[in-house]
Amino acid sequence: MNRIAVYSGSNYGNRTDYQEGANRLGRALATRGIGLVYGGSRLGLMGEVANAVLDGKGDVIGVMPKGLFPKEAAHPGLSTFHETEDMPSRKKRMAELADGFIALPGGVGTYEELFEMLSWAQLGIHAKPVGLLNVSGFFTPLITMLTHTVQEGFMKESHLKLFCVADNPDELIAQMIHYQPPALGVKWKQLTDLQR
Ligand code: AMP
């Protein structure tokens, strides 16, 4: 695994644990020689994870859309900075550059990116590992929601295996390195019924 894209809050959140979790993830990436791909900001957990990788002498690629965020939000010290035309091309570029994806705690921007990668995984558009770094149980309610989604018949149970979960970066990265994509089968029960 050469590079991982990290999606994370552009705020710090209300617990110091979140900042500490982002810092530990950045250090774990640098120690393993895994490059960071991220949104290019110096704000919040985004800035924290980038600084931790840079402190560990790791490689950091920032990918930002032109003009969408204030100029002063951009991190000034990255190894490489890419500017894209817009948000969709930014997300596509990040996905192409990375061999896997990790979500740290964050807001709807983080969720959007995480769910896009999960949705692409269940459609077979990519077969790369997606990981949730469950710092202080932040993602537990989201995992409960996904289990509920399966119980209510809107998601296949096997698709819960499309993401890895751990509360520490070492375990999460190890799971992602050994990730084997589940057999996807047909996503739509109605089509499976028709084929009988
Ligand atoms: P949020 O979780 O709502 O704070 O949004 C974080 C995600 O949205 C990041 O992973 C970025 O891709 C994007 N994002 C939000 N704010 C910024 C910013 N100031 N600079 C660059 N990207 C941002």
XYZ file of C-alpha atoms and ligand atoms in Angstrom:
219
model
C 0.000 0.000 0.000
C 1.741 3.187 -1.202
C -0.796 5.899 -0.439
C -3.952 6.250 1.652
C -6.541 9.011 1.255
C -7.744 10.312 4.594
C -11.094 12.061 4.909
C -11.514 14.032 8.113
C -13.129 17.008 9.777
C -12.055 20.522 8.886
C -12.812 21.221 12.571
C -11.187 19.652 15.632
C -14.410 18.413 17.264
C -15.110 18.792 20.964
C -12.754 16.143 22.365
C -8.979 16.253 22.389
C -9.136 12.499 21.594
C -10.027 13.340 17.991
C -6.944 15.481 17.466
C -4.828 12.823 19.177
C -6.368 10.127 16.903
C -5.565 12.168 13.778
C -2.020 12.695 15.003
C -1.533 8.970 15.725
C -2.847 8.073 12.273
C -0.436 10.528 10.618
C 2.508 9.128 12.571
C 1.502 5.533 11.760
C 1.375 6.368 8.025
C 4.796 8.056 8.090
C 6.356 5.161 10.047
C 5.158 2.688 7.404
C 6.240 4.870 4.482
C 2.607 5.192 3.350
C 1.943 8.568 1.700
C -1.056 10.700 2.660
C -3.559 11.996 0.112
C -6.051 14.472 1.575
C -8.031 17.636 0.952
C -5.086 20.039 1.304
C -6.344 22.157 4.191
C -4.397 23.226 7.275
C -7.616 23.376 9.338
C -8.914 21.003 12.016
C -8.182 17.269 11.874
C -7.202 17.672 8.205
C -4.270 19.888 9.210
C -3.443 17.670 12.186
C -3.047 14.468 10.160
C -1.012 16.270 7.475
C 1.322 17.837 10.072
C 1.866 14.474 11.770
C 2.866 12.840 8.460
C 5.172 15.775 7.598
C 6.746 15.655 11.110
C 7.485 11.962 10.459
C 9.159 12.914 7.134
C 6.342 11.296 5.159
C 4.884 12.322 1.819
C 1.699 14.436 1.716
C -0.343 15.206 -1.391
C -3.072 17.836 -1.004
C -5.877 18.017 -3.579
C -8.062 21.140 -3.532
C -10.631 22.513 -5.928
C -9.940 25.982 -7.347
C -11.527 28.833 -5.432
C -13.941 26.767 -3.316
C -12.209 27.261 0.020
C -10.562 30.453 1.373
C -6.922 30.694 0.252
C -5.653 30.863 3.845
C -7.154 27.433 4.544
C -4.602 25.742 2.262
C -1.675 24.028 3.984
C 1.512 25.867 2.965
C 4.006 23.032 3.613
C 2.840 20.001 1.624
C 5.085 17.780 -0.506
C 2.713 18.178 -3.488
C -0.348 20.345 -4.033
C -2.863 19.641 -6.818
C -5.575 22.089 -7.836
C -8.616 20.700 -9.596
C -11.450 22.397 -11.520
C -14.180 21.435 -9.059
C -15.258 19.121 -6.224
C -16.146 16.068 -8.378
C -12.735 16.151 -10.128
C -11.020 16.584 -6.765
C -12.718 13.482 -5.293
C -11.941 11.492 -8.435
C -8.267 12.556 -8.349
C -7.957 11.629 -4.664
C -9.555 8.230 -5.319
C -7.164 7.548 -8.220
C -4.070 8.536 -6.235
C -4.874 6.326 -3.228
C -4.685 2.566 -2.672
C -7.162 2.767 0.216
C -9.326 5.226 2.147
C -9.622 6.076 5.843
C -12.267 8.225 7.498
C -11.457 10.023 10.731
C -14.182 11.783 12.727
C -15.662 14.691 10.794
C -18.837 16.303 9.502
C -20.932 15.935 6.371
C -17.937 16.692 4.093
C -16.197 13.656 5.570
C -19.359 11.527 5.335
C -19.880 12.487 1.711
C -16.388 11.335 0.744
C -16.598 8.165 2.850
C -19.985 7.185 1.426
C -18.925 7.867 -2.126
C -16.036 5.416 -1.717
C -18.336 2.844 -0.046
C -20.937 3.256 -2.764
C -18.292 2.829 -5.492
C -17.025 -0.294 -3.663
C -20.472 -1.902 -3.612
C -20.909 -1.146 -7.318
C -17.487 -2.700 -8.051
C -16.049 0.598 -9.394
C -13.045 0.013 -7.138
C -11.912 -2.843 -4.894
C -9.774 -0.785 -2.500
C -10.132 -1.031 1.290
C -12.176 1.556 3.178
C -11.432 2.004 6.887
C -13.156 3.789 9.754
C -10.850 4.939 12.519
C -13.334 4.699 15.352
C -11.727 7.242 17.691
C -13.655 7.349 20.989
C -16.500 5.378 19.401
C -17.281 8.267 17.023
C -18.440 5.953 14.209
C -20.389 3.490 16.377
C -23.777 5.202 15.692
C -22.990 5.185 11.945
C -22.185 1.454 12.040
C -25.484 0.917 13.918
C -27.255 2.841 11.114
C -25.634 0.650 8.454
C -26.667 -2.508 10.346
C -30.203 -1.060 10.515
C -29.998 -0.450 6.741
C -29.258 -4.173 6.255
C -32.049 -5.201 8.657
C -34.513 -3.034 6.742
C -33.570 -4.605 3.406
C -31.750 -1.684 1.756
C -28.261 -3.150 1.859
C -26.786 -6.634 1.544
C -25.307 -8.060 4.742
C -22.135 -9.029 2.852
C -21.626 -5.341 1.997
C -20.928 -4.643 5.680
C -17.603 -6.325 4.886
C -16.733 -3.517 2.461
C -15.273 -1.514 5.322
C -12.763 -2.197 8.105
C -13.137 -0.728 11.599
C -10.615 -0.300 14.421
C -10.045 2.162 17.226
C -6.297 2.418 16.622
C -4.383 3.163 13.418
C -1.990 0.192 13.582
C -4.807 -2.330 13.694
C -6.786 -0.478 11.027
C -3.867 -0.311 8.587
C -3.094 -4.014 9.206
C -6.735 -4.924 8.418
C -6.620 -2.816 5.259
C -3.369 -4.397 4.054
C -4.988 -7.867 4.375
C -8.367 -6.765 2.970
C -10.022 -9.119 0.508
C -13.078 -7.576 -1.178
C -16.240 -9.630 -0.514
C -18.040 -11.260 -3.453
C -20.473 -8.535 -4.492
C -23.187 -10.624 -6.176
C -26.275 -8.794 -7.416
C -27.018 -5.685 -5.368
C -30.736 -5.663 -6.142
C -32.985 -8.366 -4.636
C -35.673 -7.670 -7.271
C -33.260 -8.684 -10.065
C -32.159 -11.814 -8.142
C -35.846 -12.797 -7.832
C -36.408 -12.248 -11.577
C -33.447 -14.498 -12.404
C -34.959 -17.447 -10.471
P -16.254 18.345 7.174
O -16.183 16.899 7.614
O -17.657 18.787 6.911
O -15.476 19.269 8.060
O -15.558 18.377 5.753
C -14.309 17.813 5.607
C -14.115 17.318 4.212
O -14.644 18.269 3.280
C -12.628 17.177 3.934
O -12.212 15.818 3.831
C -12.427 17.981 2.649
O -12.376 17.187 1.511
C -13.613 18.907 2.552
N -13.299 20.211 3.161
C -14.028 20.860 4.088
N -13.474 22.032 4.443
C -12.343 22.152 3.720
C -11.308 23.144 3.629
N -11.309 24.247 4.361
N -10.315 22.925 2.753
C -10.299 21.808 1.997
N -11.231 20.846 2.047
C -12.241 21.001 2.901
